[in-house]
mmCIF file with all atom_site columns, C-alpha atoms in Angstrom:
data_model
loop_
_atom_site.group_PDB
_atom_site.id
_atom_site.type_symbol
_atom_site.label_atom_id
_atom_site.label_alt_id
_atom_site.label_comp_id
_atom_site.label_asym_id
_atom_site.label_entity_id
_atom_site.label_seq_id
_atom_site.pdbx_PDB_ins_code
_atom_site.Cartn_x
_atom_site.Cartn_y
_atom_site.Cartn_z
_atom_site.occupancy
_atom_site.B_iso_or_equiv
_atom_site.pdbx_formal_charge
_atom_site.auth_seq_id
_atom_site.auth_comp_id
_atom_site.auth_asym_id
_atom_site.auth_atom_id
_atom_site.pdbx_PDB_model_num
ATOM 1   C CA . MET A 1 1   ? 0.000   0.000   0.000   1.00 56.00 ? 1   MET A CA 1
ATOM 2   C CA . ASN A 1 2   ? 2.708   2.421   0.922   1.00 66.00 ? 2   ASN A CA 1
ATOM 3   C CA . ARG A 1 3   ? 4.600   1.627   -2.258  1.00 69.00 ? 3   ARG A CA 1
ATOM 4   C CA . LYS A 1 4   ? 1.580   2.568   -4.398  1.00 71.00 ? 4   LYS A CA 1
ATOM 5   C CA . ILE A 1 5   ? 1.215   5.928   -2.650  1.00 76.00 ? 5   ILE A CA 1
ATOM 6   C CA . VAL A 1 6   ? 4.901   6.655   -3.070  1.00 71.00 ? 6   VAL A CA 1
ATOM 7   C CA . LEU A 1 7   ? 4.701   5.707   -6.770  1.00 72.00 ? 7   LEU A CA 1
ATOM 8   C CA . VAL A 1 8   ? 1.702   7.983   -7.389  1.00 72.00 ? 8   VAL A CA 1
ATOM 9   C CA . LEU A 1 9   ? 3.388   10.854  -5.623  1.00 77.00 ? 9   LEU A CA 1
ATOM 10  C CA . ALA A 1 10  ? 6.530   10.305  -7.677  1.00 77.00 ? 10  ALA A CA 1
ATOM 11  C CA . ILE A 1 11  ? 4.504   10.373  -10.894 1.00 82.00 ? 11  ILE A CA 1
ATOM 12  C CA . ILE A 1 12  ? 2.711   13.575  -9.847  1.00 83.00 ? 12  ILE A CA 1
ATOM 13  C CA . ALA A 1 13  ? 6.021   15.208  -8.940  1.00 77.00 ? 13  ALA A CA 1
ATOM 14  C CA . GLY A 1 14  ? 7.525   14.179  -12.267 1.00 77.00 ? 14  GLY A CA 1
ATOM 15  C CA . VAL A 1 15  ? 4.597   15.641  -14.207 1.00 75.00 ? 15  VAL A CA 1
ATOM 16  C CA . ALA A 1 16  ? 4.769   18.890  -12.236 1.00 75.00 ? 16  ALA A CA 1
ATOM 17  C CA . LEU A 1 17  ? 8.504   19.129  -12.836 1.00 74.00 ? 17  LEU A CA 1
ATOM 18  C CA . ALA A 1 18  ? 8.039   18.516  -16.533 1.00 71.00 ? 18  ALA A CA 1
ATOM 19  C CA . LEU A 1 19  ? 5.414   21.274  -16.718 1.00 71.00 ? 19  LEU A CA 1
ATOM 20  C CA . ILE A 1 20  ? 7.701   23.689  -14.904 1.00 74.00 ? 20  ILE A CA 1
ATOM 21  C CA . LEU A 1 21  ? 10.536  22.929  -17.286 1.00 70.00 ? 21  LEU A CA 1
ATOM 22  C CA . LEU A 1 22  ? 8.344   23.317  -20.375 1.00 69.00 ? 22  LEU A CA 1
ATOM 23  C CA . LEU A 1 23  ? 6.674   26.666  -19.474 1.00 65.00 ? 23  LEU A CA 1
ATOM 24  C CA . PRO A 1 24  ? 9.788   28.952  -19.772 1.00 53.00 ? 24  PRO A CA 1
ATOM 25  C CA . SER A 1 25  ? 10.651  27.378  -23.095 1.00 50.00 ? 25  SER A CA 1
ATOM 26  C CA . GLY A 1 26  ? 7.182   28.086  -24.455 1.00 46.00 ? 26  GLY A CA 1
ATOM 27  C CA . GLY A 1 27  ? 7.236   31.652  -23.130 1.00 46.00 ? 27  GLY A CA 1
ATOM 28  C CA . GLY A 1 28  ? 10.593  32.281  -24.794 1.00 46.00 ? 28  GLY A CA 1
ATOM 29  C CA . ASP A 1 29  ? 9.252   31.032  -28.146 1.00 47.00 ? 29  ASP A CA 1
ATOM 30  C CA . ALA A 1 30  ? 6.271   33.365  -27.854 1.00 45.00 ? 30  ALA A CA 1
ATOM 31  C CA . ASP A 1 31  ? 8.497   36.364  -27.241 1.00 47.00 ? 31  ASP A CA 1
ATOM 32  C CA . LYS A 1 32  ? 10.721  35.732  -30.237 1.00 49.00 ? 32  LYS A CA 1
ATOM 33  C CA . PRO A 1 33  ? 8.200   36.702  -32.960 1.00 48.00 ? 33  PRO A CA 1
ATOM 34  C CA . SER A 1 34  ? 7.358   39.851  -31.017 1.00 48.00 ? 34  SER A CA 1
ATOM 35  C CA . GLY A 1 35  ? 11.029  40.826  -30.889 1.00 48.00 ? 35  GLY A CA 1
ATOM 36  C CA . VAL A 1 36  ? 11.416  40.211  -34.624 1.00 46.00 ? 36  VAL A CA 1
ATOM 37  C CA . ASP A 1 37  ? 8.369   42.337  -35.414 1.00 51.00 ? 37  ASP A CA 1
ATOM 38  C CA . ARG A 1 38  ? 9.698   45.294  -33.450 1.00 50.00 ? 38  ARG A CA 1
ATOM 39  C CA . THR A 1 39  ? 13.029  45.132  -35.224 1.00 48.00 ? 39  THR A CA 1
ATOM 40  C CA . SER A 1 40  ? 11.426  44.977  -38.672 1.00 48.00 ? 40  SER A CA 1
ATOM 41  C CA . ILE A 1 41  ? 9.217   47.992  -37.892 1.00 48.00 ? 41  ILE A CA 1
ATOM 42  C CA . GLU A 1 42  ? 11.850  50.201  -36.276 1.00 50.00 ? 42  GLU A CA 1
ATOM 43  C CA . LYS A 1 43  ? 14.659  49.805  -38.815 1.00 50.00 ? 43  LYS A CA 1
ATOM 44  C CA . PRO A 1 44  ? 12.795  51.225  -41.870 1.00 50.00 ? 44  PRO A CA 1
ATOM 45  C CA . SER A 1 45  ? 11.588  54.153  -39.740 1.00 48.00 ? 45  SER A CA 1
ATOM 46  C CA . LYS A 1 46  ? 15.156  55.073  -38.823 1.00 48.00 ? 46  LYS A CA 1
ATOM 47  C CA . VAL A 1 47  ? 16.308  54.816  -42.429 1.00 46.00 ? 47  VAL A CA 1
ATOM 48  C CA . VAL A 1 48  ? 13.530  57.115  -43.677 1.00 46.00 ? 48  VAL A CA 1
ATOM 49  C CA . LYS A 1 49  ? 14.315  59.727  -41.041 1.00 49.00 ? 49  LYS A CA 1
ATOM 50  C CA . THR A 1 50  ? 17.994  59.710  -41.961 1.00 48.00 ? 50  THR A CA 1
ATOM 51  C CA . ARG A 1 51  ? 17.247  60.146  -45.670 1.00 51.00 ? 51  ARG A CA 1
ATOM 52  C CA . LYS A 1 52  ? 14.803  63.023  -45.025 1.00 50.00 ? 52  LYS A CA 1
ATOM 53  C CA . SER A 1 53  ? 17.397  64.856  -42.937 1.00 49.00 ? 53  SER A CA 1
ATOM 54  C CA . ALA A 1 54  ? 19.964  64.452  -45.694 1.00 48.00 ? 54  ALA A CA 1
ATOM 55  C CA . VAL A 1 55  ? 17.569  65.849  -48.310 1.00 48.00 ? 55  VAL A CA 1
ATOM 56  C CA . ASP A 1 56  ? 16.628  68.832  -46.125 1.00 53.00 ? 56  ASP A CA 1
ATOM 57  C CA . TYR A 1 57  ? 20.290  69.564  -45.522 1.00 51.00 ? 57  TYR A CA 1
ATOM 58  C CA . ASP A 1 58  ? 21.019  69.523  -49.255 1.00 53.00 ? 58  ASP A CA 1
ATOM 59  C CA . LEU A 1 59  ? 18.075  71.764  -50.226 1.00 56.00 ? 59  LEU A CA 1
ATOM 60  C CA . ALA A 1 60  ? 18.324  74.369  -47.467 1.00 72.00 ? 60  ALA A CA 1
ATOM 61  C CA . PRO A 1 61  ? 21.378  76.228  -48.857 1.00 72.00 ? 61  PRO A CA 1
ATOM 62  C CA . ALA A 1 62  ? 19.846  76.305  -52.351 1.00 66.00 ? 62  ALA A CA 1
ATOM 63  C CA . LYS A 1 63  ? 16.621  77.795  -50.995 1.00 73.00 ? 63  LYS A CA 1
ATOM 64  C CA . ARG A 1 64  ? 18.505  80.410  -49.033 1.00 69.00 ? 64  ARG A CA 1
ATOM 65  C CA . ASP A 1 65  ? 20.565  81.379  -52.076 1.00 64.00 ? 65  ASP A CA 1
ATOM 66  C CA . ALA A 1 66  ? 17.431  81.670  -54.243 1.00 63.00 ? 66  ALA A CA 1
ATOM 67  C CA . ALA A 1 67  ? 15.712  83.865  -51.642 1.00 68.00 ? 67  ALA A CA 1
ATOM 68  C CA . GLU A 1 68  ? 18.757  86.126  -51.426 1.00 71.00 ? 68  GLU A CA 1
ATOM 69  C CA . GLU A 1 69  ? 18.914  86.448  -55.208 1.00 67.00 ? 69  GLU A CA 1
ATOM 70  C CA . ARG A 1 70  ? 15.229  87.437  -55.360 1.00 71.00 ? 70  ARG A CA 1
ATOM 71  C CA . ALA A 1 71  ? 15.708  90.033  -52.627 1.00 74.00 ? 71  ALA A CA 1
ATOM 72  C CA . VAL A 1 72  ? 18.675  91.590  -54.433 1.00 71.00 ? 72  VAL A CA 1
ATOM 73  C CA . ARG A 1 73  ? 16.864  91.596  -57.786 1.00 70.00 ? 73  ARG A CA 1
ATOM 74  C CA . ARG A 1 74  ? 13.879  93.412  -56.300 1.00 75.00 ? 74  ARG A CA 1
ATOM 75  C CA . THR A 1 75  ? 16.067  96.287  -55.170 1.00 83.00 ? 75  THR A CA 1
ATOM 76  C CA . THR A 1 76  ? 17.394  96.984  -58.674 1.00 89.00 ? 76  THR A CA 1
ATOM 77  C CA . PRO A 1 77  ? 16.161  100.111 -60.494 1.00 89.00 ? 77  PRO A CA 1
ATOM 78  C CA . TYR A 1 78  ? 15.057  98.036  -63.489 1.00 91.00 ? 78  TYR A CA 1
ATOM 79  C CA . TYR A 1 79  ? 12.879  95.703  -61.391 1.00 92.00 ? 79  TYR A CA 1
ATOM 80  C CA . GLN A 1 80  ? 11.237  98.662  -59.642 1.00 92.00 ? 80  GLN A CA 1
ATOM 81  C CA . HIS A 1 81  ? 10.789  100.419 -62.971 1.00 92.00 ? 81  HIS A CA 1
ATOM 82  C CA . VAL A 1 82  ? 8.912   97.458  -64.442 1.00 93.00 ? 82  VAL A CA 1
ATOM 83  C CA . GLN A 1 83  ? 6.741   97.141  -61.341 1.00 92.00 ? 83  GLN A CA 1
ATOM 84  C CA . THR A 1 84  ? 5.854   100.833 -61.742 1.00 90.00 ? 84  THR A CA 1
ATOM 85  C CA . VAL A 1 85  ? 5.249   101.201 -65.481 1.00 94.00 ? 85  VAL A CA 1
ATOM 86  C CA . ALA A 1 86  ? 4.273   97.808  -66.959 1.00 94.00 ? 86  ALA A CA 1
ATOM 87  C CA . LYS A 1 87  ? 0.674   98.167  -65.783 1.00 93.00 ? 87  LYS A CA 1
ATOM 88  C CA . ARG A 1 88  ? 0.614   101.742 -67.103 1.00 94.00 ? 88  ARG A CA 1
ATOM 89  C CA . TRP A 1 89  ? 1.589   100.528 -70.573 1.00 96.00 ? 89  TRP A CA 1
ATOM 90  C CA . MET A 1 90  ? -1.221  97.969  -70.437 1.00 95.00 ? 90  MET A CA 1
ATOM 91  C CA . ARG A 1 91  ? -3.643  100.707 -69.401 1.00 95.00 ? 91  ARG A CA 1
ATOM 92  C CA . LEU A 1 92  ? -2.441  102.830 -72.303 1.00 95.00 ? 92  LEU A CA 1
ATOM 93  C CA . GLY A 1 93  ? -3.170  99.922  -74.626 1.00 95.00 ? 93  GLY A CA 1
ATOM 94  C CA . ASN A 1 94  ? -6.713  99.660  -73.299 1.00 95.00 ? 94  ASN A CA 1
ATOM 95  C CA . LEU A 1 95  ? -7.331  103.404 -73.659 1.00 95.00 ? 95  LEU A CA 1
ATOM 96  C CA . MET A 1 96  ? -5.914  103.493 -77.178 1.00 95.00 ? 96  MET A CA 1
ATOM 97  C CA . ALA A 1 97  ? -7.938  100.460 -78.237 1.00 95.00 ? 97  ALA A CA 1
ATOM 98  C CA . GLY A 1 98  ? -11.026 102.166 -76.838 1.00 94.00 ? 98  GLY A CA 1
ATOM 99  C CA . GLN A 1 99  ? -10.307 105.132 -79.108 1.00 93.00 ? 99  GLN A CA 1
ATOM 100 C CA . GLY A 1 100 ? -9.890  102.873 -82.115 1.00 94.00 ? 100 GLY A CA 1
ATOM 101 C CA . ASN A 1 101 ? -6.089  103.190 -82.237 1.00 95.00 ? 101 ASN A CA 1
ATOM 102 C CA . ASP A 1 102 ? -5.408  99.458  -82.392 1.00 96.00 ? 102 ASP A CA 1
ATOM 103 C CA . GLU A 1 103 ? -1.892  99.802  -83.805 1.00 96.00 ? 103 GLU A CA 1
ATOM 104 C CA . ASP A 1 104 ? -0.752  102.077 -80.986 1.00 96.00 ? 104 ASP A CA 1
ATOM 105 C CA . ALA A 1 105 ? -2.527  99.834  -78.479 1.00 96.00 ? 105 ALA A CA 1
ATOM 106 C CA . SER A 1 106 ? -0.535  96.859  -79.768 1.00 96.00 ? 106 SER A CA 1
ATOM 107 C CA . LYS A 1 107 ? 2.728   98.819  -79.445 1.00 96.00 ? 107 LYS A CA 1
ATOM 108 C CA . ALA A 1 108 ? 1.957   99.797  -75.840 1.00 96.00 ? 108 ALA A CA 1
ATOM 109 C CA . ARG A 1 109 ? 1.164   96.201  -74.866 1.00 96.00 ? 109 ARG A CA 1
ATOM 110 C CA . THR A 1 110 ? 4.303   94.965  -76.639 1.00 96.00 ? 110 THR A CA 1
ATOM 111 C CA . VAL A 1 111 ? 6.433   97.343  -74.544 1.00 96.00 ? 111 VAL A CA 1
ATOM 112 C CA . ALA A 1 112 ? 4.806   96.036  -71.352 1.00 96.00 ? 112 ALA A CA 1
ATOM 113 C CA . ARG A 1 113 ? 5.487   92.429  -72.346 1.00 96.00 ? 113 ARG A CA 1
ATOM 114 C CA . ALA A 1 114 ? 9.108   93.191  -73.325 1.00 95.00 ? 114 ALA A CA 1
ATOM 115 C CA . LEU A 1 115 ? 9.780   94.927  -70.004 1.00 95.00 ? 115 LEU A CA 1
ATOM 116 C CA . ARG A 1 116 ? 8.296   92.034  -68.025 1.00 94.00 ? 116 ARG A CA 1
ATOM 117 C CA . SER A 1 117 ? 10.092  89.378  -70.066 1.00 94.00 ? 117 SER A CA 1
ATOM 118 C CA . ALA A 1 118 ? 13.484  90.995  -69.434 1.00 93.00 ? 118 ALA A CA 1
ATOM 119 C CA . ASN A 1 119 ? 12.581  91.322  -65.757 1.00 91.00 ? 119 ASN A CA 1
ATOM 120 C CA . ARG A 1 120 ? 12.432  87.567  -65.178 1.00 90.00 ? 120 ARG A CA 1
ATOM 121 C CA . ALA A 1 121 ? 15.058  85.900  -63.020 1.00 87.00 ? 121 ALA A CA 1
ATOM 122 C CA . ASP A 1 122 ? 16.810  84.546  -66.114 1.00 88.00 ? 122 ASP A CA 1
ATOM 123 C CA . GLY A 1 123 ? 16.693  87.889  -67.936 1.00 86.00 ? 123 GLY A CA 1
ATOM 124 C CA . THR A 1 124 ? 20.011  89.248  -69.169 1.00 91.00 ? 124 THR A CA 1
ATOM 125 C CA . GLU A 1 125 ? 21.463  92.731  -69.013 1.00 91.00 ? 125 GLU A CA 1
ATOM 126 C CA . GLU A 1 126 ? 21.279  92.883  -72.812 1.00 94.00 ? 126 GLU A CA 1
ATOM 127 C CA . ALA A 1 127 ? 17.551  92.055  -72.741 1.00 94.00 ? 127 ALA A CA 1
ATOM 128 C CA . ARG A 1 128 ? 16.879  94.753  -70.152 1.00 93.00 ? 128 ARG A CA 1
ATOM 129 C CA . LYS A 1 129 ? 18.820  97.312  -72.157 1.00 94.00 ? 129 LYS A CA 1
ATOM 130 C CA . ALA A 1 130 ? 16.930  96.381  -75.331 1.00 95.00 ? 130 ALA A CA 1
ATOM 131 C CA . ALA A 1 131 ? 13.574  96.666  -73.526 1.00 95.00 ? 131 ALA A CA 1
ATOM 132 C CA . LEU A 1 132 ? 14.440  100.152 -72.237 1.00 95.00 ? 132 LEU A CA 1
ATOM 133 C CA . GLU A 1 133 ? 15.542  101.237 -75.707 1.00 96.00 ? 133 GLU A CA 1
ATOM 134 C CA . GLU A 1 134 ? 12.258  100.011 -77.184 1.00 96.00 ? 134 GLU A CA 1
ATOM 135 C CA . GLU A 1 135 ? 10.357  101.835 -74.446 1.00 96.00 ? 135 GLU A CA 1
ATOM 136 C CA . SER A 1 136 ? 12.298  105.018 -75.197 1.00 96.00 ? 136 SER A CA 1
ATOM 137 C CA . ARG A 1 137 ? 11.470  104.806 -78.909 1.00 96.00 ? 137 ARG A CA 1
ATOM 138 C CA . ILE A 1 138 ? 7.741   104.217 -78.348 1.00 96.00 ? 138 ILE A CA 1
ATOM 139 C CA . LEU A 1 139 ? 7.604   106.931 -75.685 1.00 96.00 ? 139 LEU A CA 1
ATOM 140 C CA . GLU A 1 140 ? 9.059   109.488 -78.080 1.00 95.00 ? 140 GLU A CA 1
ATOM 141 C CA . GLU A 1 141 ? 6.651   108.470 -80.816 1.00 95.00 ? 141 GLU A CA 1
ATOM 142 C CA . MET A 1 142 ? 3.546   108.557 -78.640 1.00 95.00 ? 142 MET A CA 1
ATOM 143 C CA . THR A 1 143 ? 4.420   111.670 -76.654 1.00 93.00 ? 143 THR A CA 1
ATOM 144 C CA . GLY A 1 144 ? 4.450   113.672 -79.870 1.00 91.00 ? 144 GLY A CA 1
ATOM 145 C CA . LYS A 1 145 ? 1.153   112.123 -80.947 1.00 93.00 ? 145 LYS A CA 1
ATOM 146 C CA . TYR A 1 146 ? -0.871  112.295 -77.725 1.00 94.00 ? 146 TYR A CA 1
ATOM 147 C CA . THR A 1 147 ? -0.577  115.768 -76.230 1.00 91.00 ? 147 THR A CA 1
ATOM 148 C CA . GLU A 1 148 ? -3.619  115.931 -73.961 1.00 89.00 ? 148 GLU A CA 1
ATOM 149 C CA . GLY A 1 149 ? -6.058  113.826 -71.995 1.00 91.00 ? 149 GLY A CA 1
ATOM 150 C CA . ASP A 1 150 ? -5.495  110.741 -69.863 1.00 92.00 ? 150 ASP A CA 1
ATOM 151 C CA . ILE A 1 151 ? -3.049  109.171 -72.323 1.00 94.00 ? 151 ILE A CA 1
ATOM 152 C CA . SER A 1 152 ? -0.727  112.179 -72.216 1.00 93.00 ? 152 SER A CA 1
ATOM 153 C CA . ARG A 1 153 ? -0.778  112.137 -68.402 1.00 93.00 ? 153 ARG A CA 1
ATOM 154 C CA . ILE A 1 154 ? 0.130   108.453 -68.256 1.00 94.00 ? 154 ILE A CA 1
ATOM 155 C CA . LEU A 1 155 ? 2.895   109.012 -70.798 1.00 94.00 ? 155 LEU A CA 1
ATOM 156 C CA . ALA A 1 156 ? 4.266   111.835 -68.631 1.00 93.00 ? 156 ALA A CA 1
ATOM 157 C CA . ASN A 1 157 ? 4.485   109.517 -65.622 1.00 92.00 ? 157 ASN A CA 1
ATOM 158 C CA . ILE A 1 158 ? 6.121   106.758 -67.665 1.00 94.00 ? 158 ILE A CA 1
ATOM 159 C CA . THR A 1 159 ? 8.637   109.240 -69.107 1.00 94.00 ? 159 THR A CA 1
ATOM 160 C CA . ARG A 1 160 ? 9.796   110.365 -65.651 1.00 92.00 ? 160 ARG A CA 1
ATOM 161 C CA . ALA A 1 161 ? 10.130  106.747 -64.507 1.00 93.00 ? 161 ALA A CA 1
ATOM 162 C CA . HIS A 1 162 ? 11.964  105.826 -67.711 1.00 94.00 ? 162 HIS A CA 1
ATOM 163 C CA . GLU A 1 163 ? 14.473  108.633 -67.262 1.00 93.00 ? 163 GLU A CA 1
ATOM 164 C CA . ALA A 1 164 ? 15.150  107.442 -63.700 1.00 92.00 ? 164 ALA A CA 1
ATOM 165 C CA . ALA A 1 165 ? 15.704  103.862 -64.893 1.00 91.00 ? 165 ALA A CA 1
ATOM 166 C CA . GLN A 1 166 ? 18.113  105.046 -67.594 1.00 89.00 ? 166 GLN A CA 1
ATOM 167 C CA . SER A 1 167 ? 20.084  106.882 -64.911 1.00 87.00 ? 167 SER A CA 1
ATOM 168 C CA . GLY A 1 168 ? 20.168  103.791 -62.669 1.00 86.00 ? 168 GLY A CA 1
ATOM 169 C CA . GLU A 1 169 ? 17.749  105.275 -60.141 1.00 86.00 ? 169 GLU A CA 1
ATOM 170 C CA . ALA A 1 170 ? 14.509  104.016 -58.641 1.00 81.00 ? 170 ALA A CA 1
ATOM 171 C CA . PRO A 1 171 ? 11.322  105.455 -60.168 1.00 83.00 ? 171 PRO A CA 1
ATOM 172 C CA . PRO A 1 172 ? 9.702   108.459 -58.469 1.00 81.00 ? 172 PRO A CA 1
ATOM 173 C CA . PRO A 1 173 ? 6.516   107.843 -56.448 1.00 73.00 ? 173 PRO A CA 1
ATOM 174 C CA . THR A 1 174 ? 3.318   107.337 -58.420 1.00 59.00 ? 174 THR A CA 1
ATOM 175 C CA . GLY A 1 175 ? 1.802   110.616 -59.568 1.00 52.00 ? 175 GLY A CA 1
ATOM 176 C CA . GLU A 1 176 ? 4.677   112.731 -58.297 1.00 47.00 ? 176 GLU A CA 1
ATOM 177 C CA . ALA A 1 177 ? 6.568   111.799 -61.460 1.00 44.00 ? 177 ALA A CA 1
ATOM 178 C CA . ALA A 1 178 ? 4.546   114.280 -63.470 1.00 42.00 ? 178 ALA A CA 1
ATOM 179 C CA . GLY A 1 179 ? 3.692   116.540 -60.548 1.00 42.00 ? 179 GLY A CA 1
ATOM 180 C CA . LEU A 1 180 ? 0.142   115.173 -60.464 1.00 45.00 ? 180 LEU A CA 1
ATOM 181 C CA . ASP A 1 181 ? -2.091  113.864 -57.705 1.00 42.00 ? 181 ASP A CA 1
ATOM 182 C CA . GLU A 1 182 ? -0.443  110.748 -56.248 1.00 32.00 ? 182 GLU A CA 1
ATOM 183 C CA . ALA A 1 183 ? -3.701  109.349 -54.842 1.00 35.00 ? 183 ALA A CA 1
ATOM 184 C CA . SER A 1 184 ? -5.188  109.011 -58.325 1.00 39.00 ? 184 SER A CA 1
ATOM 185 C CA . GLY A 1 185 ? -1.961  107.716 -59.846 1.00 39.00 ? 185 GLY A CA 1
ATOM 186 C CA . GLY A 1 186 ? -1.456  110.919 -61.793 1.00 40.00 ? 186 GLY A CA 1
ATOM 187 C CA . ILE A 1 187 ? -4.803  110.694 -63.578 1.00 38.00 ? 187 ILE A CA 1
ATOM 188 C CA . PRO A 1 188 ? -7.830  112.587 -62.257 1.00 38.00 ? 188 PRO A CA 1
ATOM 189 C CA . ALA A 1 189 ? -10.930 110.432 -62.081 1.00 35.00 ? 189 ALA A CA 1
ATOM 190 C CA . PRO A 1 190 ? -13.493 111.157 -64.820 1.00 35.00 ? 190 PRO A CA 1
ATOM 191 C CA . VAL A 1 191 ? -16.541 113.188 -63.861 1.00 33.00 ? 191 VAL A CA 1
ATOM 192 C CA . GLY A 1 192 ? -19.170 110.963 -62.279 1.00 35.00 ? 192 GLY A CA 1
ATOM 193 C CA . THR A 1 193 ? -16.707 108.246 -61.276 1.00 35.00 ? 193 THR A CA 1
ATOM 194 C CA . ALA A 1 194 ? -17.281 106.877 -57.796 1.00 36.00 ? 194 ALA A CA 1
ATOM 195 C CA . PRO A 1 195 ? -14.375 107.225 -55.324 1.00 36.00 ? 195 PRO A CA 1
ATOM 196 C CA . GLY A 1 196 ? -11.954 104.341 -55.690 1.00 35.00 ? 196 GLY A CA 1
ATOM 197 C CA . GLU A 1 197 ? -13.360 103.261 -59.059 1.00 36.00 ? 197 GLU A CA 1
ATOM 198 C CA . GLU A 1 198 ? -10.466 104.752 -61.037 1.00 33.00 ? 198 GLU A CA 1
ATOM 199 C CA . ALA A 1 199 ? -7.890  102.983 -58.915 1.00 35.00 ? 199 ALA A CA 1
ATOM 200 C CA . SER A 1 200 ? -9.637  99.648  -59.306 1.00 33.00 ? 200 SER A CA 1
ATOM 201 C CA . ALA A 1 201 ? -9.655  100.134 -63.082 1.00 35.00 ? 201 ALA A CA 1
ATOM 202 C CA . GLY A 1 202 ? -5.836  100.134 -63.074 1.00 38.00 ? 202 GLY A CA 1
ATOM 203 C CA . ALA A 1 203 ? -4.492  103.599 -62.342 1.00 39.00 ? 203 ALA A CA 1
ATOM 204 C CA . PRO A 1 204 ? -1.076  104.188 -63.962 1.00 40.00 ? 204 PRO A CA 1
#
C-alpha cells in the first residue's frame, strides 16, 4: 500500500517538474516573434528619417541662395521700374484700343510684355537694355502724338520713370513723377466716377 502511494506521488512530482521545465521554453518562443516584429518595424523608420534629414540639408542652402537672389533683384532700379510702369503701358493699350487706335494699343502692350520678359530671373542685361531702348522709342513716338487727356498724363508719368531707370535710379513715387495727384496715380478720375473706381480700373 505504501509503495503505491509513493509511486503515485513520484509520478505527480515528475509531471509537475516537466510542466515547470516546459513553461519557460514556451514563453521564450512566444516572445521571439514579437522581438522580430519590433526590429522589422523600427529599422525602416530610422532609415527614412535619416534620408529626409539628408535631403533637407542639401536643399536648405539652395533655398537660401534663391531667396537672397530674389531680394537683391527686387532692389534693382530696373525691377522697380517694371513694377511701376508695366501696368501703365497695359492701361495705355486699353485706352488706345477704346479710341480705335489698335496699332498704338498693340505697341503699348508689346512694350509692357518686353519689359516684363526681361525682368524675369533669367533675364540678361542685354535684354533689359533692349527693352528700355524700345520703351524710349515708343515713348518718343507717342508723346508727340498724344498731347492731352489721360493718355498724355500716363505718358508723362512713364517718361519720368523711364528717365530714372536710364540713370540707374529708382522710379519716383506714383503721380509725383509728373507733378500730379499721387492718390489718383497721376490721372484725375473722370466726372461721375465713384471714389476708388479709377484705382480699381488700373491707375497708372
